[in-house]
Amino acid sequence: MLASKTRPSLSLEGIMLGLIGILYGPLLWHWVDGWLNKSISIQHEYFSHGLLGIPFAAYLVWERRAAWHKLPPQMHWLAFPLLLVAVPFYSSGLVDLMNLSLPLLLAGLLLVLKGKPGFRLQSFPWLLLLLATPTQLPYLIEPYVLPLQGFIASVAGFILQQFGVDVQVDGIYLSVSNQLVEVAPHCAGLKMLFTSLYMGLILVYWTGLNRSRLRTGLFFTGIVAISVAGNIVRNTVLAFFHGAQMTRAFDWLHESWGGDLYSAATLGMLIVLIRLLEQYAPASLRVSATVPDARSQVSPLRKSSAEPGKTAGNPINTRPHPPRPDYF
């Protein structure tokens, strides 16, 4: 009698991943196509760092598959509210709600399958996906970036004046040779700041810099400084090109591959910064001082009763005193 061959059965996780791929495949393709071809809205274009972050998150999930299977099946009560919110979000037809339904659905499934330990195991990949999900968050932040726009315009105007360029600054506007240039939120580096912080989060995790709070804080502070300084230089050059009517150079730096070159240089500075912190910045500001135990210190005035020739303050001196001479 021939032994029947056993067919491999699909796991519950595999079935769920297949259904998620069918439901959200077109939506993810819309993100990727919009980010690559810049056919998506300006606010959603701020999340183009997902081109690197989402594949990296998928890699981390695949790398942790053995630890995932070792976790016992359990369920957390928070999964049901998340799933109940994700379903109407997806079926609403509104773009932002459909986008947010993906991380909500994944969080609910993690809590359904493995409970809190499973979500904790996959929390960092889930965070990368959440921060790459296009929303209207940049639109809500833009009114608070106005002081930064004015600061960049003022510094750019000051730099141009040092080179003898006829420039006037009015708030967020630069008038260079009667050519008006606006430092918009997008041009003020808000998108590049989003990308730098996101990539900095990946670098902190990848290099293990997150083990030091001091280095991590200095790193993210340096990211903000690099982003602001880089955008000051970029807006200064753009204002000069526009004032000098160098249209091709302006378009190259503003919309063509010159802007991509600038973004790559900024991200390269993050790697340089993280290496400098690893080499020169201390891991912590705590100073470990060894305090001697007071019980081990004995006053030199006390004498030991064990041997008359020893003193308690000098236990190394064990030689007895020389015998007194006899006097006749």
mmCIF file of C-alpha atoms in Angstrom:
data_model
loop_
_atom_site.group_PDB
_atom_site.id
_atom_site.type_symbol
_atom_site.label_atom_id
_atom_site.label_comp_id
_atom_site.label_asym_id
_atom_site.label_seq_id
_atom_site.Cartn_x
_atom_site.Cartn_y
_atom_site.Cartn_z
ATOM 1 C CA MET A 1 0.000 0.000 0.000
ATOM 2 C CA LEU A 2 1.445 3.316 -1.033
ATOM 3 C CA ALA A 3 1.794 5.963 1.663
ATOM 4 C CA SER A 4 -0.231 9.031 0.902
ATOM 5 C CA LYS A 5 1.698 12.242 0.575
ATOM 6 C CA THR A 6 0.799 14.924 3.105
ATOM 7 C CA ARG A 7 0.116 18.328 1.651
ATOM 8 C CA PRO A 8 1.565 21.283 3.556
ATOM 9 C CA SER A 9 -1.200 23.255 5.219
ATOM 10 C CA LEU A 10 -1.275 27.009 5.067
ATOM 11 C CA SER A 11 -0.766 28.773 8.377
ATOM 12 C CA LEU A 12 -3.198 31.328 9.693
ATOM 13 C CA GLU A 13 -0.551 34.035 9.343
ATOM 14 C CA GLY A 14 -0.034 33.138 5.669
ATOM 15 C CA ILE A 15 -3.737 33.349 4.920
ATOM 16 C CA MET A 16 -3.985 36.740 6.627
ATOM 17 C CA LEU A 17 -0.978 38.085 4.737
ATOM 18 C CA GLY A 18 -2.500 36.953 1.473
ATOM 19 C CA LEU A 19 -5.784 38.710 2.223
ATOM 20 C CA ILE A 20 -3.943 41.886 3.284
ATOM 21 C CA GLY A 21 -1.989 41.789 0.018
ATOM 22 C CA ILE A 22 -5.211 41.540 -1.988
ATOM 23 C CA LEU A 23 -6.904 44.348 -0.048
ATOM 24 C CA TYR A 24 -4.003 46.769 0.245
ATOM 25 C CA GLY A 25 -1.891 45.919 -2.796
ATOM 26 C CA PRO A 26 -3.485 48.618 -5.000
ATOM 27 C CA LEU A 27 -3.200 51.164 -2.181
ATOM 28 C CA LEU A 28 0.505 50.442 -1.645
ATOM 29 C CA TRP A 29 1.099 50.666 -5.387
ATOM 30 C CA HIS A 30 -0.621 54.077 -5.369
ATOM 31 C CA TRP A 31 1.836 55.211 -2.672
ATOM 32 C CA VAL A 32 4.912 53.948 -4.514
ATOM 33 C CA ASP A 33 3.824 55.300 -7.888
ATOM 34 C CA GLY A 34 2.997 58.698 -6.380
ATOM 35 C CA TRP A 35 6.312 58.917 -4.537
ATOM 36 C CA LEU A 36 8.400 57.921 -7.556
ATOM 37 C CA ASN A 37 6.595 59.959 -10.195
ATOM 38 C CA LYS A 38 5.537 62.790 -7.836
ATOM 39 C CA SER A 39 1.935 62.289 -8.911
ATOM 40 C CA ILE A 40 0.674 62.213 -5.338
ATOM 41 C CA SER A 41 -0.437 65.259 -3.335
ATOM 42 C CA ILE A 42 2.221 67.516 -1.811
ATOM 43 C CA GLN A 43 1.243 66.522 1.735
ATOM 44 C CA HIS A 44 1.444 62.823 0.888
ATOM 45 C CA GLU A 45 4.755 63.378 -0.877
ATOM 46 C CA TYR A 46 6.259 64.224 2.519
ATOM 47 C CA PHE A 47 6.135 60.492 3.317
ATOM 48 C CA SER A 48 8.269 59.345 0.391
ATOM 49 C CA HIS A 49 10.775 57.990 2.927
ATOM 50 C CA GLY A 50 8.483 54.966 2.951
ATOM 51 C CA LEU A 51 10.252 53.798 -0.215
ATOM 52 C CA LEU A 52 13.105 52.742 2.091
ATOM 53 C CA GLY A 53 11.303 52.333 5.397
ATOM 54 C CA ILE A 54 8.552 49.912 4.368
ATOM 55 C CA PRO A 55 10.916 47.350 2.744
ATOM 56 C CA PHE A 56 13.170 47.593 5.791
ATOM 57 C CA ALA A 57 10.169 46.966 8.064
ATOM 58 C CA ALA A 58 9.248 43.888 6.003
ATOM 59 C CA TYR A 59 12.840 42.647 6.330
ATOM 60 C CA LEU A 60 12.718 43.017 10.123
ATOM 61 C CA VAL A 61 9.432 41.077 10.287
ATOM 62 C CA TRP A 62 10.946 38.263 8.212
ATOM 63 C CA GLU A 63 14.077 38.236 10.374
ATOM 64 C CA ARG A 64 11.992 37.794 13.539
ATOM 65 C CA ARG A 65 9.802 34.989 12.218
ATOM 66 C CA ALA A 66 11.472 32.352 14.419
ATOM 67 C CA ALA A 67 10.873 34.397 17.572
ATOM 68 C CA TRP A 68 7.297 35.026 16.405
ATOM 69 C CA HIS A 69 6.514 31.308 16.095
ATOM 70 C CA LYS A 70 7.914 30.643 19.568
ATOM 71 C CA LEU A 71 5.350 32.942 21.168
ATOM 72 C CA PRO A 72 2.253 31.155 22.465
ATOM 73 C CA PRO A 73 -1.092 32.112 20.912
ATOM 74 C CA GLN A 74 -2.934 34.653 23.022
ATOM 75 C CA MET A 75 -5.332 37.531 22.522
ATOM 76 C CA HIS A 76 -5.413 41.080 23.839
ATOM 77 C CA TRP A 77 -8.678 42.941 24.318
ATOM 78 C CA LEU A 78 -7.378 46.047 22.492
ATOM 79 C CA ALA A 79 -7.389 44.103 19.217
ATOM 80 C CA PHE A 80 -11.162 44.322 18.828
ATOM 81 C CA PRO A 81 -11.437 48.157 18.985
ATOM 82 C CA LEU A 82 -8.575 48.471 16.487
ATOM 83 C CA LEU A 83 -10.175 46.044 14.047
ATOM 84 C CA LEU A 84 -13.594 47.671 14.459
ATOM 85 C CA VAL A 85 -12.070 51.058 13.570
ATOM 86 C CA ALA A 86 -9.951 49.730 10.673
ATOM 87 C CA VAL A 87 -12.898 48.179 8.813
ATOM 88 C CA PRO A 88 -15.009 51.376 8.445
ATOM 89 C CA PHE A 89 -11.849 53.392 7.725
ATOM 90 C CA TYR A 90 -11.045 51.135 4.779
ATOM 91 C CA SER A 91 -14.600 51.138 3.440
ATOM 92 C CA SER A 92 -15.069 54.909 3.854
ATOM 93 C CA GLY A 93 -13.586 55.771 0.456
ATOM 94 C CA LEU A 94 -11.602 58.680 1.964
ATOM 95 C CA VAL A 95 -7.928 58.469 1.084
ATOM 96 C CA ASP A 96 -6.469 59.385 4.470
ATOM 97 C CA LEU A 97 -8.790 57.046 6.378
ATOM 98 C CA MET A 98 -7.990 54.202 3.988
ATOM 99 C CA ASN A 99 -4.288 54.864 4.520
ATOM 100 C CA LEU A 100 -4.622 54.793 8.300
ATOM 101 C CA SER A 101 -6.642 51.598 8.203
ATOM 102 C CA LEU A 102 -3.523 49.613 7.246
ATOM 103 C CA PRO A 103 -1.459 50.196 10.425
ATOM 104 C CA LEU A 104 -4.624 49.908 12.546
ATOM 105 C CA LEU A 105 -5.492 46.566 10.960
ATOM 106 C CA LEU A 106 -1.971 45.208 11.367
ATOM 107 C CA ALA A 107 -1.845 46.264 15.028
ATOM 108 C CA GLY A 108 -5.170 44.532 15.645
ATOM 109 C CA LEU A 109 -3.996 41.330 13.961
ATOM 110 C CA LEU A 110 -0.776 41.283 15.972
ATOM 111 C CA LEU A 111 -2.756 41.562 19.192
ATOM 112 C CA VAL A 112 -5.235 38.893 18.075
ATOM 113 C CA LEU A 113 -2.588 36.331 17.171
ATOM 114 C CA LYS A 114 0.118 36.785 19.828
ATOM 115 C CA GLY A 115 -1.221 39.381 22.218
ATOM 116 C CA LYS A 116 0.961 42.015 23.812
ATOM 117 C CA PRO A 117 4.260 40.047 23.463
ATOM 118 C CA GLY A 118 3.670 39.698 19.721
ATOM 119 C CA PHE A 119 2.995 43.395 19.278
ATOM 120 C CA ARG A 120 6.078 44.239 21.347
ATOM 121 C CA LEU A 121 8.180 41.970 19.129
ATOM 122 C CA GLN A 122 7.005 43.675 15.942
ATOM 123 C CA SER A 123 6.590 47.166 17.403
ATOM 124 C CA PHE A 124 9.516 48.777 15.577
ATOM 125 C CA PRO A 125 8.544 47.522 12.078
ATOM 126 C CA TRP A 126 4.973 48.603 12.815
ATOM 127 C CA LEU A 127 6.212 52.062 13.845
ATOM 128 C CA LEU A 128 8.157 52.389 10.583
ATOM 129 C CA LEU A 129 4.996 51.582 8.637
ATOM 130 C CA LEU A 130 2.913 54.029 10.676
ATOM 131 C CA LEU A 131 5.386 56.887 10.139
ATOM 132 C CA ALA A 132 5.422 56.146 6.395
ATOM 133 C CA THR A 133 1.620 56.169 6.076
ATOM 134 C CA PRO A 134 0.534 59.303 4.139
ATOM 135 C CA THR A 135 -1.728 61.607 6.158
ATOM 136 C CA GLN A 136 -2.534 65.310 6.410
ATOM 137 C CA LEU A 137 -0.073 65.770 9.298
ATOM 138 C CA PRO A 138 2.256 68.078 7.267
ATOM 139 C CA TYR A 139 -0.719 70.315 6.452
ATOM 140 C CA LEU A 140 -1.480 70.615 10.185
ATOM 141 C CA ILE A 141 2.156 71.404 11.034
ATOM 142 C CA GLU A 142 2.771 73.986 8.290
ATOM 143 C CA PRO A 143 1.320 76.995 10.223
ATOM 144 C CA TYR A 144 3.868 76.382 12.988
ATOM 145 C CA VAL A 145 6.784 76.391 10.516
ATOM 146 C CA LEU A 146 6.306 80.086 9.688
ATOM 147 C CA PRO A 147 9.038 81.280 12.128
ATOM 148 C CA LEU A 148 11.447 78.808 10.534
ATOM 149 C CA GLN A 149 10.573 80.137 7.073
ATOM 150 C CA GLY A 150 11.279 83.701 8.196
ATOM 151 C CA PHE A 151 14.555 82.682 9.822
ATOM 152 C CA ILE A 152 15.778 80.902 6.675
ATOM 153 C CA ALA A 153 14.781 83.871 4.495
ATOM 154 C CA SER A 154 16.624 86.324 6.768
ATOM 155 C CA VAL A 155 19.821 84.276 6.901
ATOM 156 C CA ALA A 156 19.740 83.640 3.136
ATOM 157 C CA GLY A 157 19.304 87.365 2.492
ATOM 158 C CA PHE A 158 22.196 88.183 4.830
ATOM 159 C CA ILE A 159 24.479 85.716 3.021
ATOM 160 C CA LEU A 160 23.586 87.138 -0.387
ATOM 161 C CA GLN A 161 24.278 90.666 0.834
ATOM 162 C CA GLN A 162 27.797 89.644 1.813
ATOM 163 C CA PHE A 163 28.446 88.759 -1.843
ATOM 164 C CA GLY A 164 27.134 92.105 -3.058
ATOM 165 C CA VAL A 165 23.788 90.826 -4.328
ATOM 166 C CA ASP A 166 20.896 93.290 -4.370
ATOM 167 C CA VAL A 167 18.407 91.554 -2.072
ATOM 168 C CA GLN A 168 15.567 92.657 0.194
ATOM 169 C CA VAL A 169 13.865 90.491 2.797
ATOM 170 C CA ASP A 170 10.198 90.838 3.692
ATOM 171 C CA GLY A 171 9.062 88.094 6.037
ATOM 172 C CA ILE A 172 9.296 84.853 4.107
ATOM 173 C CA TYR A 173 9.935 86.601 0.772
ATOM 174 C CA LEU A 174 13.251 87.432 -0.864
ATOM 175 C CA SER A 175 13.459 90.044 -3.604
ATOM 176 C CA VAL A 176 16.653 89.419 -5.588
ATOM 177 C CA SER A 177 17.199 91.859 -8.467
ATOM 178 C CA ASN A 178 13.440 92.544 -8.484
ATOM 179 C CA GLN A 179 12.729 88.798 -8.729
ATOM 180 C CA LEU A 180 10.490 87.586 -5.874
ATOM 181 C CA VAL A 181 11.281 84.274 -4.169
ATOM 182 C CA GLU A 182 9.096 82.694 -1.486
ATOM 183 C CA VAL A 183 10.484 80.367 1.176
ATOM 184 C CA ALA A 184 7.478 78.031 1.313
ATOM 185 C CA PRO A 185 7.105 75.299 3.974
ATOM 186 C CA HIS A 186 8.142 72.698 1.416
ATOM 187 C CA CYS A 187 11.191 74.770 0.488
ATOM 188 C CA ALA A 188 11.956 75.465 4.159
ATOM 189 C CA GLY A 189 13.008 71.853 4.513
ATOM 190 C CA LEU A 190 9.968 70.389 6.250
ATOM 191 C CA LYS A 191 9.925 67.397 3.904
ATOM 192 C CA MET A 192 13.674 66.882 4.242
ATOM 193 C CA LEU A 193 13.343 67.155 8.016
ATOM 194 C CA PHE A 194 10.690 64.416 7.984
ATOM 195 C CA THR A 195 12.948 62.214 5.864
ATOM 196 C CA SER A 196 16.047 62.882 7.979
ATOM 197 C CA LEU A 197 14.280 62.103 11.257
ATOM 198 C CA TYR A 198 12.817 58.923 9.771
ATOM 199 C CA MET A 199 16.168 57.726 8.430
ATOM 200 C CA GLY A 200 17.791 58.749 11.693
ATOM 201 C CA LEU A 201 15.369 56.444 13.498
ATOM 202 C CA ILE A 202 16.462 53.574 11.269
ATOM 203 C CA LEU A 203 20.164 54.380 11.769
ATOM 204 C CA VAL A 204 19.773 54.572 15.545
ATOM 205 C CA TYR A 205 18.222 51.105 15.543
ATOM 206 C CA TRP A 206 20.651 49.648 12.991
ATOM 207 C CA THR A 207 23.832 50.850 14.693
ATOM 208 C CA GLY A 208 22.654 50.266 18.271
ATOM 209 C CA LEU A 209 23.019 53.929 19.174
ATOM 210 C CA ASN A 210 19.692 53.718 21.013
ATOM 211 C CA ARG A 211 21.491 51.999 23.884
ATOM 212 C CA SER A 212 22.817 55.441 24.885
ATOM 213 C CA ARG A 213 20.247 58.125 25.632
ATOM 214 C CA LEU A 214 22.878 60.860 25.498
ATOM 215 C CA ARG A 215 24.136 59.892 22.044
ATOM 216 C CA THR A 216 20.594 59.440 20.762
ATOM 217 C CA GLY A 217 19.581 62.900 21.968
ATOM 218 C CA LEU A 218 22.676 64.493 20.453
ATOM 219 C CA PHE A 219 22.073 62.652 17.202
ATOM 220 C CA PHE A 220 18.501 63.879 16.728
ATOM 221 C CA THR A 221 19.519 67.398 17.751
ATOM 222 C CA GLY A 222 22.234 67.248 15.115
ATOM 223 C CA ILE A 223 19.687 66.056 12.529
ATOM 224 C CA VAL A 224 17.592 69.189 13.079
ATOM 225 C CA ALA A 225 20.695 71.405 12.872
ATOM 226 C CA ILE A 226 21.909 69.739 9.662
ATOM 227 C CA SER A 227 18.468 70.024 8.078
ATOM 228 C CA VAL A 228 18.125 73.739 8.904
ATOM 229 C CA ALA A 229 21.688 74.593 7.822
ATOM 230 C CA GLY A 230 21.349 72.633 4.592
ATOM 231 C CA ASN A 231 18.107 74.362 3.681
ATOM 232 C CA ILE A 232 19.643 77.771 4.351
ATOM 233 C CA VAL A 233 22.364 76.993 1.803
ATOM 234 C CA ARG A 234 19.856 75.546 -0.668
ATOM 235 C CA ASN A 235 17.469 78.508 -0.467
ATOM 236 C CA THR A 236 20.368 80.935 -0.778
ATOM 237 C CA VAL A 237 21.527 79.292 -3.998
ATOM 238 C CA LEU A 238 17.958 79.055 -5.336
ATOM 239 C CA ALA A 239 17.334 82.747 -4.634
ATOM 240 C CA PHE A 240 20.562 83.667 -6.427
ATOM 241 C CA PHE A 241 19.681 81.504 -9.460
ATOM 242 C CA HIS A 242 16.203 83.006 -9.650
ATOM 243 C CA GLY A 243 17.460 86.580 -9.288
ATOM 244 C CA ALA A 244 20.129 86.048 -11.938
ATOM 245 C CA GLN A 245 17.475 84.477 -14.207
ATOM 246 C CA MET A 246 19.407 81.224 -14.420
ATOM 247 C CA THR A 247 16.271 79.228 -15.130
ATOM 248 C CA ARG A 248 17.932 75.921 -15.979
ATOM 249 C CA ALA A 249 20.081 75.942 -12.853
ATOM 250 C CA PHE A 250 17.076 76.887 -10.740
ATOM 251 C CA ASP A 251 14.936 74.062 -12.147
ATOM 252 C CA TRP A 252 17.837 71.610 -11.777
ATOM 253 C CA LEU A 253 18.217 72.296 -8.050
ATOM 254 C CA HIS A 254 14.538 72.833 -7.330
ATOM 255 C CA GLU A 255 12.767 70.035 -9.195
ATOM 256 C CA SER A 256 15.303 67.921 -11.098
ATOM 257 C CA TRP A 257 18.006 65.504 -9.934
ATOM 258 C CA GLY A 258 19.910 68.350 -8.268
ATOM 259 C CA GLY A 259 17.380 68.218 -5.452
ATOM 260 C CA ASP A 260 17.909 64.460 -5.179
ATOM 261 C CA LEU A 261 21.650 65.058 -4.987
ATOM 262 C CA TYR A 262 21.105 67.542 -2.177
ATOM 263 C CA SER A 263 18.896 65.041 -0.309
ATOM 264 C CA ALA A 264 21.522 62.309 -0.684
ATOM 265 C CA ALA A 265 24.231 64.639 0.646
ATOM 266 C CA THR A 266 22.065 65.498 3.653
ATOM 267 C CA LEU A 267 21.462 61.841 4.456
ATOM 268 C CA GLY A 268 25.173 61.180 4.030
ATOM 269 C CA MET A 269 25.869 63.779 6.701
ATOM 270 C CA LEU A 270 23.753 61.711 9.098
ATOM 271 C CA ILE A 271 26.148 58.797 8.714
ATOM 272 C CA VAL A 272 29.112 61.089 9.351
ATOM 273 C CA LEU A 273 27.375 62.484 12.433
ATOM 274 C CA ILE A 274 26.617 59.084 13.889
ATOM 275 C CA ARG A 275 30.237 57.989 13.424
ATOM 276 C CA LEU A 276 31.498 61.106 15.172
ATOM 277 C CA LEU A 277 29.162 60.494 18.102
ATOM 278 C CA GLU A 278 30.274 56.887 18.416
ATOM 279 C CA GLN A 279 33.911 57.963 18.450
ATOM 280 C CA TYR A 280 33.901 61.111 20.563
ATOM 281 C CA ALA A 281 30.644 61.385 22.539
ATOM 282 C CA PRO A 282 30.476 59.551 25.880
ATOM 283 C CA ALA A 283 27.770 56.971 26.340
ATOM 284 C CA SER A 284 26.557 58.657 29.528
ATOM 285 C CA LEU A 285 27.246 61.653 31.726
ATOM 286 C CA ARG A 286 27.240 59.576 34.888
ATOM 287 C CA VAL A 287 30.538 59.516 36.770
ATOM 288 C CA SER A 288 31.122 56.288 38.665
ATOM 289 C CA ALA A 289 33.104 57.017 41.811
ATOM 290 C CA THR A 290 34.344 54.206 44.066
ATOM 291 C CA VAL A 291 33.553 55.092 47.685
ATOM 292 C CA PRO A 292 35.468 53.024 50.240
ATOM 293 C CA ASP A 293 33.425 51.154 52.790
ATOM 294 C CA ALA A 294 33.517 52.911 56.144
ATOM 295 C CA ARG A 295 33.368 49.604 57.994
ATOM 296 C CA SER A 296 36.670 48.531 56.453
ATOM 297 C CA GLN A 297 38.434 51.581 57.814
ATOM 298 C CA VAL A 298 39.626 51.263 61.392
ATOM 299 C CA SER A 299 41.050 54.143 63.359
ATOM 300 C CA PRO A 300 44.824 53.889 63.722
ATOM 301 C CA LEU A 301 44.481 54.789 67.395
ATOM 302 C CA ARG A 302 42.815 51.459 68.146
ATOM 303 C CA LYS A 303 45.137 48.563 68.896
ATOM 304 C CA SER A 304 44.398 44.962 68.148
ATOM 305 C CA SER A 305 44.125 42.680 71.152
ATOM 306 C CA ALA A 306 45.204 39.591 69.198
ATOM 307 C CA GLU A 307 48.910 40.382 69.039
ATOM 308 C CA PRO A 308 50.588 43.120 71.060
ATOM 309 C CA GLY A 309 52.981 43.890 68.256
ATOM 310 C CA LYS A 310 50.273 44.788 65.716
ATOM 311 C CA THR A 311 48.234 47.924 65.370
ATOM 312 C CA ALA A 312 44.760 48.020 63.934
ATOM 313 C CA GLY A 313 45.603 50.928 61.669
ATOM 314 C CA ASN A 314 48.579 49.168 60.089
ATOM 315 C CA PRO A 315 47.785 45.483 59.603
ATOM 316 C CA ILE A 316 50.764 45.015 57.259
ATOM 317 C CA ASN A 317 53.328 45.773 59.996
ATOM 318 C CA THR A 318 53.389 42.342 61.681
ATOM 319 C CA ARG A 319 56.942 42.371 63.016
ATOM 320 C CA PRO A 320 57.083 42.461 66.866
ATOM 321 C CA HIS A 321 59.033 45.147 68.587
ATOM 322 C CA PRO A 322 62.688 44.223 69.306
ATOM 323 C CA PRO A 323 63.258 42.838 72.846
ATOM 324 C CA ARG A 324 64.390 45.289 75.451
ATOM 325 C CA PRO A 325 68.042 44.819 76.627
ATOM 326 C CA ASP A 326 68.715 43.548 80.107
ATOM 327 C CA TYR A 327 70.341 46.026 82.431
ATOM 328 C CA PHE A 328 72.643 44.750 85.157
#
